[in-house]
PDB file of C-alpha atoms in Angstrom:
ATOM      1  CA  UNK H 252       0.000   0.000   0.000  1.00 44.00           C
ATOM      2  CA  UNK H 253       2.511   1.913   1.073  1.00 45.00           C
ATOM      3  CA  UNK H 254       3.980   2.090  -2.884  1.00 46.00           C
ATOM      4  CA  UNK H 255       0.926   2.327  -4.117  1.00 39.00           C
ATOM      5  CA  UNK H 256       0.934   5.850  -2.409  1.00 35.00           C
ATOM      6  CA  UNK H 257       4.211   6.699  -3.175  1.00 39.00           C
ATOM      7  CA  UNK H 258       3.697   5.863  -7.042  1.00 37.00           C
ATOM      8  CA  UNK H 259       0.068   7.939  -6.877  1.00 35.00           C
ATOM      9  CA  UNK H 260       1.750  10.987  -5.286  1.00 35.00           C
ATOM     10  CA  UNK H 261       4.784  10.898  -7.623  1.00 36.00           C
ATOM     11  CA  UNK H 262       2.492  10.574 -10.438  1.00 36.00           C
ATOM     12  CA  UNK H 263       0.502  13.853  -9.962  1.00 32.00           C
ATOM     13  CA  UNK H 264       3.353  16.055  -9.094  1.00 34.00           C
ATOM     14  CA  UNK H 265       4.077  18.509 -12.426  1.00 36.00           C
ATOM     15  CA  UNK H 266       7.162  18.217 -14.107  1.00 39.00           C
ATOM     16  CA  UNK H 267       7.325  22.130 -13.702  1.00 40.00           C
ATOM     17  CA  UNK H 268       6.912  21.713  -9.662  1.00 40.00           C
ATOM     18  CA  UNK H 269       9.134  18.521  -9.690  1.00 47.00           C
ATOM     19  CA  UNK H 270      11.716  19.753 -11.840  1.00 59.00           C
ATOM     20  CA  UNK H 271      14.584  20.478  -8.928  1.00 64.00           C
ATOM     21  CA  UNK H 272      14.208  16.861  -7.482  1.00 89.00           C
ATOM     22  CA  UNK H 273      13.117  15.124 -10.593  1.00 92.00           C
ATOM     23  CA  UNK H 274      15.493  12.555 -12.316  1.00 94.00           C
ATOM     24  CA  UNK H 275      13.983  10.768 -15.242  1.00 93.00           C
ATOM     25  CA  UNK H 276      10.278   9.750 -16.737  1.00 93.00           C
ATOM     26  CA  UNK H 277       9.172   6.654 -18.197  1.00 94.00           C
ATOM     27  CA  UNK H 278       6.792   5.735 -19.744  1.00 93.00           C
ATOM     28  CA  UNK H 279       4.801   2.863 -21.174  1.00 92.00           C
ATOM     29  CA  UNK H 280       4.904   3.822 -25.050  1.00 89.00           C
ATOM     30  CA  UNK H 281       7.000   4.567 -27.604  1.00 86.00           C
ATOM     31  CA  UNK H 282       8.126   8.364 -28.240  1.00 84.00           C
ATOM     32  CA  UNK H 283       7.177   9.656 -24.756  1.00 87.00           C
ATOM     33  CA  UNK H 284       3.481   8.208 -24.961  1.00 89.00           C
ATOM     34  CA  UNK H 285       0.932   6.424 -23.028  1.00 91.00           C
ATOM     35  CA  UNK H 286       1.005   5.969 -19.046  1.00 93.00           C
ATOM     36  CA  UNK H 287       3.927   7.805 -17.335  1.00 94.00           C
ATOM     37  CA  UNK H 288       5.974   7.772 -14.077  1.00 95.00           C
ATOM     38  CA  UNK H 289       8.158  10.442 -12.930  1.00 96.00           C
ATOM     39  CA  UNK H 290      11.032   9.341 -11.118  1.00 96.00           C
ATOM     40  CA  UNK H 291      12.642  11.764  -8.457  1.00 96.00           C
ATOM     41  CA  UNK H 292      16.379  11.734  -7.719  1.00 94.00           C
ATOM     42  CA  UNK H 293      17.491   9.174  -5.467  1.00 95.00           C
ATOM     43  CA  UNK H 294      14.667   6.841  -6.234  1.00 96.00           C
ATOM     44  CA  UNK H 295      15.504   3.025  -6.257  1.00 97.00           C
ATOM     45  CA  UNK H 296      12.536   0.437  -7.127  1.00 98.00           C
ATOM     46  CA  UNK H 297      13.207  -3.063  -6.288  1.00 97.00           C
ATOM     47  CA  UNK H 298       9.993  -4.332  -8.034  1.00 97.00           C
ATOM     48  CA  UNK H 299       8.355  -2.298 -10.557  1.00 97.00           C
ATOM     49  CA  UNK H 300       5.086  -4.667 -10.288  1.00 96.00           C
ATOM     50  CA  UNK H 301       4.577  -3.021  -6.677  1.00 95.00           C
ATOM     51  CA  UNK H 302       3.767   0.110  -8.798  1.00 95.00           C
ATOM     52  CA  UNK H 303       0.069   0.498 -10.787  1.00 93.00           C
ATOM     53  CA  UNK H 304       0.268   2.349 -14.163  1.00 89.00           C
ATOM     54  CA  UNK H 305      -1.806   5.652 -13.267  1.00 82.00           C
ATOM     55  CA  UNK H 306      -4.834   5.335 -15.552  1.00 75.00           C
ATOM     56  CA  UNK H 307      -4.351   1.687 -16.699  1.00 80.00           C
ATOM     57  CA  UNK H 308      -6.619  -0.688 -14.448  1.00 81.00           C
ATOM     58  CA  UNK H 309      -4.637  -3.605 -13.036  1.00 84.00           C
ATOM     59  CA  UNK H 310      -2.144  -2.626 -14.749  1.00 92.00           C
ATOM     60  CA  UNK H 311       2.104  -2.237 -13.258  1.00 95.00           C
ATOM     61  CA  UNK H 312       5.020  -0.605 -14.856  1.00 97.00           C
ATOM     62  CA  UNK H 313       6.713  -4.430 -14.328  1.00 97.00           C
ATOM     63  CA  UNK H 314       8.301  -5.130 -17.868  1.00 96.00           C
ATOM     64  CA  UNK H 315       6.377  -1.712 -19.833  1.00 95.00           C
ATOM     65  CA  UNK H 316       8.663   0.824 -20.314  1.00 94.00           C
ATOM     66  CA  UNK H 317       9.573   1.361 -23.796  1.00 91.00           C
ATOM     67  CA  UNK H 318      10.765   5.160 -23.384  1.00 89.00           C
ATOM     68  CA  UNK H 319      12.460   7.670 -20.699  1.00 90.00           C
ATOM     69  CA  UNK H 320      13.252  11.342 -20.166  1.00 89.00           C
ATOM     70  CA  UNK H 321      16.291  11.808 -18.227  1.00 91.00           C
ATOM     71  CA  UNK H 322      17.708  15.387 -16.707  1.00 90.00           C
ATOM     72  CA  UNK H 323      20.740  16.628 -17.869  1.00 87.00           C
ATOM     73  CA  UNK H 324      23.200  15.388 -14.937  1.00 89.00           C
ATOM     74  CA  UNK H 325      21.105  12.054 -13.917  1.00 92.00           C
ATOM     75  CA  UNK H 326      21.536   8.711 -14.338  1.00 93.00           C
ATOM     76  CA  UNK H 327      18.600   6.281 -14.854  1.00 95.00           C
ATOM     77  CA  UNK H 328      19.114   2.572 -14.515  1.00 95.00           C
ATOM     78  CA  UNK H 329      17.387  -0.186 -15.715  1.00 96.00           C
ATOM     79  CA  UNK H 330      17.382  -3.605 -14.135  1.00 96.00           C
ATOM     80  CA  UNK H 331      15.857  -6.300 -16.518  1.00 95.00           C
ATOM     81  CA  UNK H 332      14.566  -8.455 -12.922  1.00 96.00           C
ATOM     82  CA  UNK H 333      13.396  -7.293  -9.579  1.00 97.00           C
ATOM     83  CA  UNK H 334      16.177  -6.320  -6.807  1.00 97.00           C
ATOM     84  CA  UNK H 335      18.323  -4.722  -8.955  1.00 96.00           C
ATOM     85  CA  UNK H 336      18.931  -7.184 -11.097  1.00 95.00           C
ATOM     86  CA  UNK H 337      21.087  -9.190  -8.284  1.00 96.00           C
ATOM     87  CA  UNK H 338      19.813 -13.032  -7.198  1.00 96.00           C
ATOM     88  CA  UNK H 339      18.410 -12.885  -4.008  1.00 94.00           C
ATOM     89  CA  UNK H 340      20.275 -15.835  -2.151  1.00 96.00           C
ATOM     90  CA  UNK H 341      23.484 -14.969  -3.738  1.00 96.00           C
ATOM     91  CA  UNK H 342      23.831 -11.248  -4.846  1.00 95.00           C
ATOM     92  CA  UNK H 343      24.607 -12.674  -7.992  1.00 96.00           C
ATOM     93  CA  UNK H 344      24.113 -10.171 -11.125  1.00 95.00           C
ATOM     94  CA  UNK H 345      21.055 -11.987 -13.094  1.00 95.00           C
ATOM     95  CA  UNK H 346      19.637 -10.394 -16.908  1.00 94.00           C
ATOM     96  CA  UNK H 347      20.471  -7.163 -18.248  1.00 91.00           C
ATOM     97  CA  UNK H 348      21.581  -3.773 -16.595  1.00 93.00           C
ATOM     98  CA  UNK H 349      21.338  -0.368 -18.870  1.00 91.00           C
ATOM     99  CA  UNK H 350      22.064   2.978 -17.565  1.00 91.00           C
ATOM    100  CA  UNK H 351      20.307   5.752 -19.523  1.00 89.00           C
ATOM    101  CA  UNK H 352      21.613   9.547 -19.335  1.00 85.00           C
ATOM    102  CA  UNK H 353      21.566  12.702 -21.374  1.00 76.00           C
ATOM    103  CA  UNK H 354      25.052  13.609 -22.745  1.00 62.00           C
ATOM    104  CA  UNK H 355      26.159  15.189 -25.924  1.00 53.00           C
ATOM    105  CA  UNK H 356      25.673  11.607 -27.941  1.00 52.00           C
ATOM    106  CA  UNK H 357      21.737  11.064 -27.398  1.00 51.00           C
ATOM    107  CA  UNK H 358      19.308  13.513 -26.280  1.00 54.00           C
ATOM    108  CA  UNK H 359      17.447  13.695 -22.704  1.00 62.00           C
ATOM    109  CA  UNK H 360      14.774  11.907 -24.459  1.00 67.00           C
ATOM    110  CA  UNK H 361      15.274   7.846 -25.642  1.00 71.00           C
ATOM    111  CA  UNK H 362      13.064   5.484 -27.265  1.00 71.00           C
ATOM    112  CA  UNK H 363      14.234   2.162 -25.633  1.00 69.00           C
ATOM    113  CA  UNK H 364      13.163   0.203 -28.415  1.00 60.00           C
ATOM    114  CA  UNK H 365      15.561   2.033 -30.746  1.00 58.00           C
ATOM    115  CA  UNK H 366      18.359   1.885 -29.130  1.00 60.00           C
ATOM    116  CA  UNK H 367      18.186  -1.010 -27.098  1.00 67.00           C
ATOM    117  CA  UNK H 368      15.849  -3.615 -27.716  1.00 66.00           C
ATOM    118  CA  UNK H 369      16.625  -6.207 -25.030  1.00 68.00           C
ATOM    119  CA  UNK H 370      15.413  -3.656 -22.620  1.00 81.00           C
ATOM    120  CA  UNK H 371      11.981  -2.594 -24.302  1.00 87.00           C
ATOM    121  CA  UNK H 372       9.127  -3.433 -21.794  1.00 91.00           C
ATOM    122  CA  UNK H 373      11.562  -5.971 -19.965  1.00 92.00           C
ATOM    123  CA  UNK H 374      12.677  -3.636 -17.004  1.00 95.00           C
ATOM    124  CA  UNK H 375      11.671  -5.086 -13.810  1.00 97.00           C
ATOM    125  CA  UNK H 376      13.681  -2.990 -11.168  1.00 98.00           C
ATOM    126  CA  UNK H 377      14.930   0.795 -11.189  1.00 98.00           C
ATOM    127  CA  UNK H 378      17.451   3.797  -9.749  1.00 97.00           C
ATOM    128  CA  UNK H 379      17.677   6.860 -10.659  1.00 96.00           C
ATOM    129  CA  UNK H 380      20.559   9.414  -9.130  1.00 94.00           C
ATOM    130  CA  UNK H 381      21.454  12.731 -10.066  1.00 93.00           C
ATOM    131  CA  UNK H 382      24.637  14.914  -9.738  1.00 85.00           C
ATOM    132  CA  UNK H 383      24.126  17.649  -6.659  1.00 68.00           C
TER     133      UNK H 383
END
């Protein structure tokens, strides 16, 4: 319940409002469409299916992002299974593990599906960090 509150308050906050503490938005389509999450700094999701998609009934952000938004000076990961993409018994590094930012090479704005397809709606777990 407790996420389920987070998620709801982080997804009516406005970018313009959120802007100082915000890190990165994803979202469920293609080109910055669909259902979105904003993601402030410092966030780290260990199981995107504890968070509903705001508008899509029984619906979680486990394994739909397919594009992100990232502020200049953060750093959004991407963890392809839950925990951070580390085996629970072991700590082992399981799947896939992208880090998304906006530098001089790709803009703040990504389709995942362009530029890395063995990510598109497969992320499971999430951090996000910015630069003071």
């Amino acid at each position: 319940m407790k996420n389920l509150l987070t998620l709801a308050f982080i997804s009516i906050i406005s970018i313009s409002t959120a802007s100082a503490h915000l890190c990165a938005v994803v979202y469920q389509g293609i080109n910055q469409t669909g259902a979105r999450m904003y993601v402030p700094s410092f966030t780290k999701i260990r199981d995107l299916s504890d968070y509903s998609m705001n508008g899509y009934y029984g619906q979680t952000w486990n394994n739909k992002i397919s594009s992100v938004t990232v502020k200049d000076g953060c750093k959004l990961v991407l963890f392809q299974y839950e925990n951070w993409g580390r085996h629970y018994d072991t700590g082992e590094r399981i799947g896939t593990k992208r880090v998304y930012k906006a530098n001089r090479y790709y803009r703040s704005s990504l389709n995942i599906d362009a530029i890395d397809w063995a990510m598109n709606n497969k992320a499971s777990s999430l951090k996000c960090v910015c630069a003071k």
